[in-house]
mmCIF file of C-alpha atoms and ligand atoms in Angstrom:
data_model
loop_
_atom_site.group_PDB
_atom_site.id
_atom_site.type_symbol
_atom_site.label_atom_id
_atom_site.label_comp_id
_atom_site.label_asym_id
_atom_site.label_seq_id
_atom_site.Cartn_x
_atom_site.Cartn_y
_atom_site.Cartn_z
ATOM 1 C CA MET A 980 43.884 -72.912 -93.390
ATOM 2 C CA ASN A 981 45.355 -74.746 -90.265
ATOM 3 C CA GLU A 982 48.031 -77.083 -90.082
ATOM 4 C CA PRO A 983 45.867 -80.195 -90.876
ATOM 5 C CA GLN A 984 45.592 -82.458 -87.797
ATOM 6 C CA PRO A 985 47.020 -86.072 -88.592
ATOM 7 C CA ILE A 986 43.826 -88.278 -89.642
ATOM 8 C CA ARG A 987 44.921 -91.516 -88.440
ATOM 9 C CA PRO A 988 44.142 -94.499 -91.080
ATOM 10 C CA ARG A 989 43.443 -97.974 -90.209
ATOM 11 C CA PRO A 990 47.234 -99.401 -89.288
ATOM 12 C CA VAL A 991 46.560 -101.915 -91.922
ATOM 13 C CA LEU A 992 47.493 -99.216 -94.449
ATOM 14 C CA SER A 993 51.122 -99.320 -93.284
ATOM 15 C CA GLN A 994 51.409 -103.000 -94.237
ATOM 16 C CA LEU A 995 49.874 -102.536 -97.783
ATOM 17 C CA PRO A 996 52.332 -102.969 -100.747
ATOM 18 C CA ALA A 997 51.444 -100.542 -103.501
ATOM 19 C CA TYR A 998 49.810 -102.208 -106.392
ATOM 20 C CA ALA A 999 52.388 -101.221 -109.432
ATOM 21 C CA ALA A 1000 50.099 -101.387 -112.648
ATOM 22 C CA GLY A 1001 51.997 -102.138 -115.841
ATOM 23 C CA LYS A 1002 53.158 -99.114 -117.525
ATOM 24 C CA PRO A 1003 53.341 -98.217 -120.843
ATOM 25 C CA ALA A 1004 56.485 -97.781 -123.445
ATOM 26 C CA ALA A 1005 58.126 -94.881 -123.377
ATOM 27 C CA PRO A 1006 58.535 -93.549 -127.004
ATOM 28 C CA VAL A 1007 61.636 -94.229 -128.763
ATOM 29 C CA GLU A 1008 62.649 -93.071 -132.092
ATOM 30 C CA GLY A 1009 61.940 -94.863 -134.919
ATOM 31 C CA LEU A 1010 59.977 -97.966 -132.803
ATOM 32 C CA THR A 1011 56.553 -98.684 -132.457
ATOM 33 C CA PRO A 1012 55.932 -98.873 -128.587
ATOM 34 C CA TYR A 1013 54.576 -102.067 -127.116
ATOM 35 C CA LYS A 1014 53.001 -102.461 -123.729
ATOM 36 C CA LEU A 1015 53.980 -105.771 -122.574
ATOM 37 C CA SER A 1016 53.444 -105.136 -119.098
ATOM 38 C CA SER A 1017 49.658 -105.848 -117.796
ATOM 39 C CA ASN A 1018 48.724 -109.130 -119.714
ATOM 40 C CA GLU A 1019 46.025 -107.559 -121.709
ATOM 41 C CA ASN A 1020 44.821 -108.895 -125.056
ATOM 42 C CA PRO A 1021 46.654 -107.235 -127.824
ATOM 43 C CA TYR A 1022 43.516 -108.230 -130.663
ATOM 44 C CA GLY A 1023 41.166 -106.259 -128.005
ATOM 45 C CA PRO A 1024 37.672 -107.359 -127.947
ATOM 46 C CA VAL A 1025 35.391 -108.794 -130.544
ATOM 47 C CA PRO A 1026 33.754 -106.468 -132.873
ATOM 48 C CA ALA A 1027 30.285 -107.177 -131.341
ATOM 49 C CA VAL A 1028 31.547 -105.589 -128.362
ATOM 50 C CA ARG A 1029 32.072 -102.444 -129.890
ATOM 51 C CA ALA A 1030 28.844 -102.392 -131.388
ATOM 52 C CA VAL A 1031 27.294 -102.854 -127.621
ATOM 53 C CA LEU A 1032 29.319 -99.730 -126.380
ATOM 54 C CA GLU A 1033 27.954 -97.740 -129.434
ATOM 55 C CA ARG A 1034 24.460 -98.733 -129.314
ATOM 56 C CA PHE A 1035 24.085 -98.432 -125.291
ATOM 57 C CA THR A 1036 21.849 -95.488 -124.283
ATOM 58 C CA ASP A 1037 21.034 -95.950 -120.460
ATOM 59 C CA ILE A 1038 23.873 -94.033 -118.835
ATOM 60 C CA CYS A 1039 21.943 -92.406 -116.579
ATOM 61 C CA ARG A 1040 20.289 -95.574 -115.243
ATOM 62 C CA TYR A 1041 21.677 -97.719 -112.486
ATOM 63 C CA PRO A 1042 22.815 -101.295 -113.487
ATOM 64 C CA ASP A 1043 21.025 -104.536 -112.606
ATOM 65 C CA PRO A 1044 22.705 -105.211 -109.209
ATOM 66 C CA LEU A 1045 22.569 -109.039 -109.679
ATOM 67 C CA SER A 1046 23.695 -108.963 -113.317
ATOM 68 C CA THR A 1047 21.016 -111.361 -113.869
ATOM 69 C CA ALA A 1048 21.322 -111.618 -117.794
ATOM 70 C CA LEU A 1049 24.974 -111.891 -117.659
ATOM 71 C CA ARG A 1050 24.641 -114.767 -115.014
ATOM 72 C CA GLU A 1051 21.993 -116.597 -117.030
ATOM 73 C CA ARG A 1052 24.100 -116.324 -120.214
ATOM 74 C CA LEU A 1053 27.302 -117.914 -117.874
ATOM 75 C CA GLY A 1054 25.010 -120.475 -116.759
ATOM 76 C CA GLU A 1055 24.247 -121.838 -120.192
ATOM 77 C CA HIS A 1056 27.848 -121.238 -121.329
ATOM 78 C CA LEU A 1057 29.232 -123.092 -118.959
ATOM 79 C CA GLN A 1058 26.385 -125.757 -117.986
ATOM 80 C CA ILE A 1059 26.263 -124.666 -113.868
ATOM 81 C CA SER A 1060 23.143 -122.605 -111.982
ATOM 82 C CA PRO A 1061 23.239 -119.084 -112.569
ATOM 83 C CA GLN A 1062 22.467 -119.020 -108.718
ATOM 84 C CA ASP A 1063 26.269 -120.156 -108.145
ATOM 85 C CA ILE A 1064 27.657 -117.282 -109.987
ATOM 86 C CA VAL A 1065 28.171 -113.977 -108.519
ATOM 87 C CA THR A 1066 29.676 -110.999 -110.510
ATOM 88 C CA GLY A 1067 32.037 -108.181 -109.189
ATOM 89 C CA ALA A 1068 34.199 -105.356 -110.733
ATOM 90 C CA GLY A 1069 36.501 -107.722 -112.516
ATOM 91 C CA SER A 1070 37.499 -110.919 -110.764
ATOM 92 C CA LEU A 1071 39.184 -108.831 -108.372
ATOM 93 C CA GLY A 1072 36.209 -107.307 -107.207
ATOM 94 C CA ALA A 1073 34.745 -111.073 -106.716
ATOM 95 C CA LEU A 1074 37.739 -112.166 -105.012
ATOM 96 C CA THR A 1075 37.372 -109.299 -102.604
ATOM 97 C CA GLN A 1076 33.878 -110.147 -101.891
ATOM 98 C CA ILE A 1077 35.381 -113.819 -100.826
ATOM 99 C CA VAL A 1078 37.990 -112.680 -98.782
ATOM 100 C CA THR A 1079 36.120 -109.978 -96.781
ATOM 101 C CA THR A 1080 33.196 -112.485 -96.386
ATOM 102 C CA TYR A 1081 35.283 -115.090 -94.757
ATOM 103 C CA ALA A 1082 38.501 -113.739 -93.248
ATOM 104 C CA GLY A 1083 39.405 -110.661 -91.023
ATOM 105 C CA THR A 1084 40.134 -109.571 -87.387
ATOM 106 C CA HIS A 1085 38.117 -110.966 -84.569
ATOM 107 C CA PRO A 1086 37.183 -108.376 -81.752
ATOM 108 C CA ASP A 1087 39.708 -110.181 -79.358
ATOM 109 C CA GLY A 1088 42.373 -109.071 -81.893
ATOM 110 C CA THR A 1089 42.955 -112.487 -83.524
ATOM 111 C CA GLN A 1090 43.236 -112.620 -87.170
ATOM 112 C CA ASP A 1091 42.346 -115.426 -89.391
ATOM 113 C CA GLU A 1092 44.957 -116.538 -91.971
ATOM 114 C CA VAL A 1093 44.715 -116.930 -95.857
ATOM 115 C CA ILE A 1094 47.441 -118.872 -97.371
ATOM 116 C CA TYR A 1095 48.421 -118.488 -100.901
ATOM 117 C CA ALA A 1096 51.671 -118.929 -103.093
ATOM 118 C CA TRP A 1097 54.466 -116.430 -103.566
ATOM 119 C CA ARG A 1098 55.242 -114.945 -105.888
ATOM 120 C CA SER A 1099 51.821 -114.862 -107.238
ATOM 121 C CA PHE A 1100 49.332 -112.217 -108.220
ATOM 122 C CA GLU A 1101 50.564 -109.278 -106.456
ATOM 123 C CA ALA A 1102 46.967 -107.792 -105.622
ATOM 124 C CA TYR A 1103 46.680 -110.906 -103.207
ATOM 125 C CA PRO A 1104 48.531 -109.381 -100.296
ATOM 126 C CA ILE A 1105 46.565 -105.909 -100.851
ATOM 127 C CA VAL A 1106 42.946 -107.526 -100.640
ATOM 128 C CA VAL A 1107 44.092 -109.845 -97.606
ATOM 129 C CA ARG A 1108 45.507 -107.405 -95.500
ATOM 130 C CA SER A 1109 42.842 -104.687 -95.927
ATOM 131 C CA ALA A 1110 40.198 -107.165 -94.760
ATOM 132 C CA GLY A 1111 42.192 -107.462 -91.772
ATOM 133 C CA ALA A 1112 43.413 -111.160 -92.052
ATOM 134 C CA ARG A 1113 47.144 -112.272 -91.625
ATOM 135 C CA ASP A 1114 48.381 -113.614 -95.038
ATOM 136 C CA ILE A 1115 50.730 -116.241 -95.057
ATOM 137 C CA GLN A 1116 53.009 -116.441 -98.275
ATOM 138 C CA VAL A 1117 54.052 -119.962 -99.370
ATOM 139 C CA PRO A 1118 57.451 -119.840 -101.563
ATOM 140 C CA LEU A 1119 56.861 -121.422 -105.012
ATOM 141 C CA THR A 1120 58.928 -124.555 -105.819
ATOM 142 C CA ALA A 1121 62.584 -124.241 -107.673
ATOM 143 C CA ASP A 1122 60.532 -124.564 -110.936
ATOM 144 C CA PHE A 1123 58.118 -121.554 -110.132
ATOM 145 C CA ARG A 1124 55.080 -123.916 -109.658
ATOM 146 C CA HIS A 1125 52.853 -123.707 -106.378
ATOM 147 C CA ASP A 1126 54.274 -126.117 -103.474
ATOM 148 C CA LEU A 1127 51.101 -127.593 -102.474
ATOM 149 C CA ASP A 1128 52.360 -129.847 -99.832
ATOM 150 C CA ALA A 1129 53.803 -127.154 -98.074
ATOM 151 C CA MET A 1130 50.742 -125.220 -98.495
ATOM 152 C CA ALA A 1131 48.672 -127.636 -96.659
ATOM 153 C CA ALA A 1132 51.336 -128.072 -94.223
ATOM 154 C CA ALA A 1133 50.459 -124.233 -93.537
ATOM 155 C CA ILE A 1134 47.076 -124.635 -92.719
ATOM 156 C CA THR A 1135 46.159 -123.992 -89.156
ATOM 157 C CA GLU A 1136 43.354 -123.767 -86.952
ATOM 158 C CA ARG A 1137 42.854 -120.029 -88.213
ATOM 159 C CA THR A 1138 43.011 -120.629 -91.767
ATOM 160 C CA ARG A 1139 40.054 -119.503 -93.377
ATOM 161 C CA VAL A 1140 40.687 -119.190 -96.966
ATOM 162 C CA ILE A 1141 43.599 -120.522 -99.261
ATOM 163 C CA ILE A 1142 43.849 -118.854 -102.906
ATOM 164 C CA VAL A 1143 45.500 -121.100 -105.750
ATOM 165 C CA CYS A 1144 46.400 -119.180 -108.937
ATOM 166 C CA THR A 1145 46.428 -121.655 -112.016
ATOM 167 C CA PRO A 1146 48.130 -120.711 -114.182
ATOM 168 C CA ASN A 1147 50.076 -118.624 -112.014
ATOM 169 C CA ASN A 1148 50.778 -115.247 -112.560
ATOM 170 C CA PRO A 1149 53.561 -114.204 -112.928
ATOM 171 C CA THR A 1150 55.322 -117.222 -113.510
ATOM 172 C CA GLY A 1151 53.017 -119.192 -115.864
ATOM 173 C CA PRO A 1152 53.039 -122.747 -114.973
ATOM 174 C CA ALA A 1153 49.530 -124.570 -114.411
ATOM 175 C CA LEU A 1154 48.479 -127.164 -111.835
ATOM 176 C CA THR A 1155 47.166 -130.693 -112.967
ATOM 177 C CA GLY A 1156 43.571 -131.878 -112.103
ATOM 178 C CA ALA A 1157 45.319 -134.693 -110.140
ATOM 179 C CA GLU A 1158 47.570 -132.312 -107.818
ATOM 180 C CA VAL A 1159 44.533 -129.992 -106.587
ATOM 181 C CA GLU A 1160 42.443 -133.207 -105.719
ATOM 182 C CA ALA A 1161 45.331 -134.555 -104.166
ATOM 183 C CA PHE A 1162 45.763 -131.016 -102.313
ATOM 184 C CA LEU A 1163 42.027 -130.922 -101.439
ATOM 185 C CA THR A 1164 42.028 -134.113 -99.509
ATOM 186 C CA LYS A 1165 44.343 -132.231 -97.012
ATOM 187 C CA VAL A 1166 42.205 -129.360 -96.548
ATOM 188 C CA PRO A 1167 39.430 -129.394 -93.914
ATOM 189 C CA GLN A 1168 35.796 -129.035 -95.168
ATOM 190 C CA ASP A 1169 35.233 -125.423 -93.527
ATOM 191 C CA VAL A 1170 38.122 -123.626 -95.362
ATOM 192 C CA LEU A 1171 37.486 -122.446 -98.451
ATOM 193 C CA VAL A 1172 39.860 -122.924 -101.302
ATOM 194 C CA ILE A 1173 39.569 -120.203 -104.279
ATOM 195 C CA LEU A 1174 40.731 -121.247 -107.766
ATOM 196 C CA ASP A 1175 41.756 -118.185 -109.327
ATOM 197 C CA GLU A 1176 41.593 -118.896 -113.453
ATOM 198 C CA ALA A 1177 42.261 -115.780 -114.813
ATOM 199 C CA TYR A 1178 44.062 -117.226 -117.498
ATOM 200 C CA THR A 1179 42.143 -120.510 -118.224
ATOM 201 C CA GLU A 1180 41.263 -119.873 -121.941
ATOM 202 C CA PHE A 1181 44.872 -119.867 -122.822
ATOM 203 C CA ILE A 1182 45.646 -123.464 -121.109
ATOM 204 C CA THR A 1183 46.372 -125.967 -123.680
ATOM 205 C CA GLN A 1184 48.098 -128.598 -121.341
ATOM 206 C CA PRO A 1185 45.522 -131.691 -121.380
ATOM 207 C CA ASP A 1186 45.874 -132.603 -117.796
ATOM 208 C CA ALA A 1187 45.749 -129.024 -116.523
ATOM 209 C CA VAL A 1188 43.088 -128.653 -113.753
ATOM 210 C CA ASP A 1189 39.583 -127.976 -114.975
ATOM 211 C CA ALA A 1190 38.429 -125.966 -111.915
ATOM 212 C CA LEU A 1191 34.526 -125.946 -112.723
ATOM 213 C CA GLU A 1192 35.066 -129.823 -112.311
ATOM 214 C CA VAL A 1193 36.580 -129.429 -108.976
ATOM 215 C CA TYR A 1194 34.061 -127.152 -107.843
ATOM 216 C CA ARG A 1195 31.150 -129.365 -108.711
ATOM 217 C CA ARG A 1196 32.725 -132.275 -106.536
ATOM 218 C CA HIS A 1197 33.561 -129.698 -103.632
ATOM 219 C CA PRO A 1198 31.364 -127.900 -101.804
ATOM 220 C CA ASN A 1199 34.024 -125.644 -100.519
ATOM 221 C CA VAL A 1200 35.819 -124.655 -103.799
ATOM 222 C CA ALA A 1201 35.193 -121.501 -105.298
ATOM 223 C CA VAL A 1202 36.194 -120.479 -108.666
ATOM 224 C CA LEU A 1203 37.330 -117.008 -110.213
ATOM 225 C CA ARG A 1204 37.107 -116.332 -113.970
ATOM 226 C CA THR A 1205 37.438 -112.771 -115.453
ATOM 227 C CA PHE A 1206 36.494 -111.257 -119.000
ATOM 228 C CA SER A 1207 39.722 -109.011 -118.510
ATOM 229 C CA LYS A 1208 42.094 -111.194 -120.317
ATOM 230 C CA ALA A 1209 41.077 -113.562 -123.255
ATOM 231 C CA HIS A 1210 37.976 -111.726 -123.926
ATOM 232 C CA GLY A 1211 39.965 -108.339 -123.825
ATOM 233 C CA LEU A 1212 37.622 -106.297 -121.454
ATOM 234 C CA ALA A 1213 40.103 -104.983 -118.869
ATOM 235 C CA ASN A 1214 38.890 -101.713 -118.842
ATOM 236 C CA LEU A 1215 35.161 -102.510 -118.706
ATOM 237 C CA ARG A 1216 35.713 -104.410 -115.420
ATOM 238 C CA VAL A 1217 33.602 -107.609 -115.114
ATOM 239 C CA GLY A 1218 34.636 -111.072 -113.721
ATOM 240 C CA TYR A 1219 32.962 -113.140 -111.730
ATOM 241 C CA SER A 1220 33.191 -116.180 -108.896
ATOM 242 C CA VAL A 1221 31.487 -119.629 -108.832
ATOM 243 C CA SER A 1222 30.749 -121.516 -105.867
ATOM 244 C CA HIS A 1223 27.913 -123.249 -103.979
ATOM 245 C CA PRO A 1224 24.720 -121.678 -102.538
ATOM 246 C CA HIS A 1225 25.989 -121.795 -98.913
ATOM 247 C CA VAL A 1226 28.999 -119.643 -99.981
ATOM 248 C CA THR A 1227 26.947 -117.279 -102.738
ATOM 249 C CA GLN A 1228 24.462 -116.301 -99.814
ATOM 250 C CA TYR A 1229 27.002 -114.443 -97.734
ATOM 251 C CA LEU A 1230 28.855 -113.115 -100.984
ATOM 252 C CA ARG A 1231 25.880 -111.238 -102.350
ATOM 253 C CA VAL A 1232 25.202 -109.571 -98.938
ATOM 254 C CA LEU A 1233 28.824 -108.239 -99.123
ATOM 255 C CA ALA A 1234 29.122 -107.422 -102.664
ATOM 256 C CA THR A 1235 29.601 -103.753 -103.607
ATOM 257 C CA PRO A 1236 26.107 -102.923 -105.122
ATOM 258 C CA PHE A 1237 26.189 -101.961 -108.818
ATOM 259 C CA ALA A 1238 29.834 -102.874 -109.169
ATOM 260 C CA VAL A 1239 29.148 -104.395 -112.874
ATOM 261 C CA SER A 1240 27.692 -101.689 -115.338
ATOM 262 C CA SER A 1241 25.086 -102.532 -117.518
ATOM 263 C CA VAL A 1242 27.239 -101.835 -120.592
ATOM 264 C CA ALA A 1243 30.094 -104.329 -119.195
ATOM 265 C CA GLU A 1244 27.392 -106.887 -118.762
ATOM 266 C CA GLN A 1245 26.198 -106.294 -122.073
ATOM 267 C CA ALA A 1246 29.600 -106.282 -123.479
ATOM 268 C CA ALA A 1247 30.349 -109.727 -121.778
ATOM 269 C CA ILE A 1248 27.146 -111.244 -122.851
ATOM 270 C CA ALA A 1249 28.199 -109.923 -126.592
ATOM 271 C CA SER A 1250 31.665 -111.783 -126.248
ATOM 272 C CA LEU A 1251 30.088 -114.861 -125.252
ATOM 273 C CA ASP A 1252 27.708 -114.849 -128.256
ATOM 274 C CA HIS A 1253 30.522 -114.472 -130.429
ATOM 275 C CA ILE A 1254 33.018 -117.155 -128.397
ATOM 276 C CA ASP A 1255 34.347 -118.470 -131.863
ATOM 277 C CA GLU A 1256 35.740 -115.144 -132.628
ATOM 278 C CA VAL A 1257 37.376 -114.892 -128.951
ATOM 279 C CA ASN A 1258 38.650 -118.421 -129.162
ATOM 280 C CA GLU A 1259 40.404 -117.180 -132.474
ATOM 281 C CA ARG A 1260 42.167 -114.594 -130.742
ATOM 282 C CA VAL A 1261 42.862 -116.633 -127.844
ATOM 283 C CA ALA A 1262 44.540 -119.277 -130.559
ATOM 284 C CA LYS A 1263 46.754 -116.505 -131.777
ATOM 285 C CA VAL A 1264 48.143 -115.765 -128.425
ATOM 286 C CA VAL A 1265 48.657 -119.298 -127.556
ATOM 287 C CA SER A 1266 50.794 -119.525 -130.844
ATOM 288 C CA GLU A 1267 52.557 -116.800 -130.009
ATOM 289 C CA ARG A 1268 53.052 -118.096 -126.824
ATOM 290 C CA GLU A 1269 54.571 -121.111 -127.851
ATOM 291 C CA ARG A 1270 56.780 -119.410 -130.678
ATOM 292 C CA VAL A 1271 58.586 -117.229 -127.671
ATOM 293 C CA LEU A 1272 58.963 -120.331 -125.441
ATOM 294 C CA THR A 1273 60.368 -122.102 -128.301
ATOM 295 C CA GLY A 1274 62.462 -118.984 -129.111
ATOM 296 C CA LEU A 1275 63.799 -118.717 -125.522
ATOM 297 C CA ALA A 1276 64.654 -122.644 -125.333
ATOM 298 C CA ASP A 1277 66.847 -122.124 -128.911
ATOM 299 C CA LEU A 1278 68.643 -119.478 -126.934
ATOM 300 C CA GLY A 1279 69.033 -121.533 -124.111
ATOM 301 C CA TRP A 1280 67.340 -119.534 -121.718
ATOM 302 C CA ASP A 1281 65.640 -121.634 -118.794
ATOM 303 C CA VAL A 1282 62.368 -120.229 -118.215
ATOM 304 C CA PRO A 1283 59.110 -122.414 -116.878
ATOM 305 C CA ASP A 1284 56.288 -123.308 -118.838
ATOM 306 C CA SER A 1285 53.764 -120.876 -119.400
ATOM 307 C CA GLN A 1286 50.070 -121.772 -119.777
ATOM 308 C CA GLY A 1287 48.867 -118.248 -119.533
ATOM 309 C CA ASN A 1288 49.395 -115.220 -121.864
ATOM 310 C CA LEU A 1289 52.881 -114.404 -120.368
ATOM 311 C CA VAL A 1290 56.362 -115.491 -120.040
ATOM 312 C CA TRP A 1291 58.825 -115.598 -116.862
ATOM 313 C CA LEU A 1292 62.131 -114.703 -117.046
ATOM 314 C CA PRO A 1293 64.066 -115.242 -113.722
ATOM 315 C CA LEU A 1294 66.735 -113.135 -114.155
ATOM 316 C CA GLY A 1295 67.648 -112.484 -110.735
ATOM 317 C CA ASP A 1296 69.765 -109.526 -109.948
ATOM 318 C CA ARG A 1297 69.828 -108.628 -113.660
ATOM 319 C CA THR A 1298 66.324 -107.988 -113.513
ATOM 320 C CA PRO A 1299 66.687 -104.199 -113.837
ATOM 321 C CA GLU A 1300 69.407 -104.130 -116.360
ATOM 322 C CA PHE A 1301 66.829 -106.406 -118.579
ATOM 323 C CA LEU A 1302 64.350 -103.465 -117.854
ATOM 324 C CA GLU A 1303 66.538 -101.037 -119.240
ATOM 325 C CA ALA A 1304 67.315 -102.910 -122.274
ATOM 326 C CA ALA A 1305 64.004 -103.463 -123.221
ATOM 327 C CA GLY A 1306 62.850 -99.609 -122.494
ATOM 328 C CA ARG A 1307 65.683 -98.986 -125.340
ATOM 329 C CA GLN A 1308 63.734 -100.961 -127.532
ATOM 330 C CA ALA A 1309 60.379 -99.365 -126.648
ATOM 331 C CA LEU A 1310 58.995 -102.500 -124.790
ATOM 332 C CA ALA A 1311 57.243 -102.203 -121.447
ATOM 333 C CA VAL A 1312 57.742 -105.060 -119.336
ATOM 334 C CA ARG A 1313 56.977 -105.796 -115.652
ATOM 335 C CA GLY A 1314 59.875 -106.434 -113.285
ATOM 336 C CA PHE A 1315 59.576 -107.509 -110.103
ATOM 337 C CA GLY A 1316 62.406 -106.399 -107.800
ATOM 338 C CA THR A 1317 65.646 -108.962 -108.329
ATOM 339 C CA GLU A 1318 63.403 -111.544 -108.951
ATOM 340 C CA GLY A 1319 62.340 -111.665 -112.527
ATOM 341 C CA VAL A 1320 60.454 -110.125 -115.160
ATOM 342 C CA ARG A 1321 56.996 -110.833 -116.720
ATOM 343 C CA VAL A 1322 56.538 -110.175 -120.300
ATOM 344 C CA THR A 1323 52.952 -110.703 -121.838
ATOM 345 C CA ILE A 1324 52.540 -112.254 -125.408
ATOM 346 C CA GLY A 1325 51.668 -109.326 -127.410
ATOM 347 C CA GLU A 1326 51.623 -108.502 -131.097
ATOM 348 C CA GLU A 1327 53.374 -110.606 -133.316
ATOM 349 C CA GLU A 1328 56.108 -107.693 -134.045
ATOM 350 C CA ALA A 1329 56.155 -106.955 -130.483
ATOM 351 C CA ASN A 1330 56.995 -110.745 -129.552
ATOM 352 C CA THR A 1331 59.995 -110.776 -132.134
ATOM 353 C CA ARG A 1332 61.481 -107.802 -131.137
ATOM 354 C CA PHE A 1333 61.096 -109.282 -127.587
ATOM 355 C CA LEU A 1334 63.060 -112.367 -128.880
ATOM 356 C CA GLN A 1335 65.814 -110.229 -130.722
ATOM 357 C CA LEU A 1336 66.039 -108.366 -127.230
ATOM 358 C CA CYS A 1337 66.922 -111.672 -125.292
ATOM 359 C CA ALA A 1338 68.983 -112.880 -128.169
ATOM 360 C CA ASP A 1339 71.248 -109.490 -127.590
ATOM 361 C CA PHE A 1340 71.017 -109.645 -123.989
ATOM 362 C CA PRO A 1341 74.466 -110.817 -122.280
ATOM 363 C CA GLU A 1342 73.169 -113.696 -120.126
ATOM 364 C CA GLY A 1343 69.621 -115.406 -119.943
ATOM 365 C CA PRO A 1344 68.442 -117.578 -116.906
ATOM 366 C CA THR A 1345 70.431 -120.467 -116.792
ATOM 367 C CA PRO A 1346 69.116 -124.046 -114.645
ATOM 368 C CA ALA A 1347 69.686 -123.593 -111.229
ATOM 369 C CA ALA A 1348 72.805 -125.207 -110.096
HETATM 370 C C1 PLP B 2250 44.537 -110.047 -114.235
HETATM 371 C C2 PLP B 2250 44.323 -110.988 -113.113
HETATM 372 C C3 PLP B 2250 42.984 -111.134 -112.356
HETATM 373 C C4 PLP B 2250 41.966 -109.857 -112.233
HETATM 374 O O1 PLP B 2250 41.630 -109.243 -113.253
HETATM 375 P P1 PLP B 2250 40.287 -108.647 -113.471
HETATM 376 O O2 PLP B 2250 40.513 -107.348 -114.220
HETATM 377 O O3 PLP B 2250 40.261 -107.709 -112.166
HETATM 378 O O4 PLP B 2250 39.430 -109.481 -113.546
HETATM 379 C C5 PLP B 2250 42.849 -112.030 -111.341
HETATM 380 N N1 PLP B 2250 43.769 -112.848 -111.017
HETATM 381 C C6 PLP B 2250 44.834 -112.876 -111.937
HETATM 382 C C7 PLP B 2250 45.878 -114.257 -111.438
HETATM 383 C C8 PLP B 2250 45.257 -112.208 -112.324
HETATM 384 O O5 PLP B 2250 46.484 -111.958 -113.173
#
């Protein structure tokens, strides 16, 4: 074979960070390994989902590209029009549809701008930059919340989309309804605001924003939801957006055909049909989250509130040291450079071992001076 000629990819490829997927724990003699690195549901899906997988036969048939049955079931469940729902391969698929529909590069080379908080979900820069748009990252406040004033101040004539992640992955805090309403008064009507609610089921804070209520009042708001987290269907890849018809008409044009398989669609419906069992699993995760947050506070560790199935340890320079210590206890957790560590709420034994690890760790995060 001849020396391969370089086949040049689009220049944007050199600007994409790699998505670092959470890894399983390396085995340690005598310890059950736990994966606390991808915000997965430790209890898995409800039994009715397993029954769907076992019964499923139409593997050689293409799925319904519109996921009609799931959208109708969701419409009933959420009390919204099924017309306003567009499904995707996970909410990541739904997010990609929205961003690529509204933001990119113009023929004269100017780029649309997409604003989001940082640090937030690590897929955002990949999705925005690969669409050809310019991402504007607005730093979180000192207490790891979205700085909505600074995000509003970052809006320019080129801003097309703003992504708001609540509760925020990886730091945990949720925005209040009042904060989001006040923010929306500063956003031009022709800018689409995406409320990414991947963790909405885990919220217990009474004044946290209800994104569906916000979407009902504002034509320029879209909501992202997923079956990956609370419903425990991460591997089946099913999520959706909720927005108004003047938005969904374009999303349907751009959506990847057949992105949601019939088996994923039927599993999602089965999960909604057994929502009480899903809620029991969520309640267990929430109760464990509270135990972990209380345990960390008892150790004197200063960590932000979390309304998701995760906790954030702002360990700064000691992040790599903590990752190693976790590895020695067969716990896979997710480190972000020298910023901090995100730990998923897992099985009871995993959370207990995590708290013990923190108790044994030389020094936790202390309040910023
Ligand atoms: C996990 C996650 C998603 C997407 O997950 P999917 O599996 O693609 O549905 C989206 N947003 C945030 C903030 C997440 O943490």
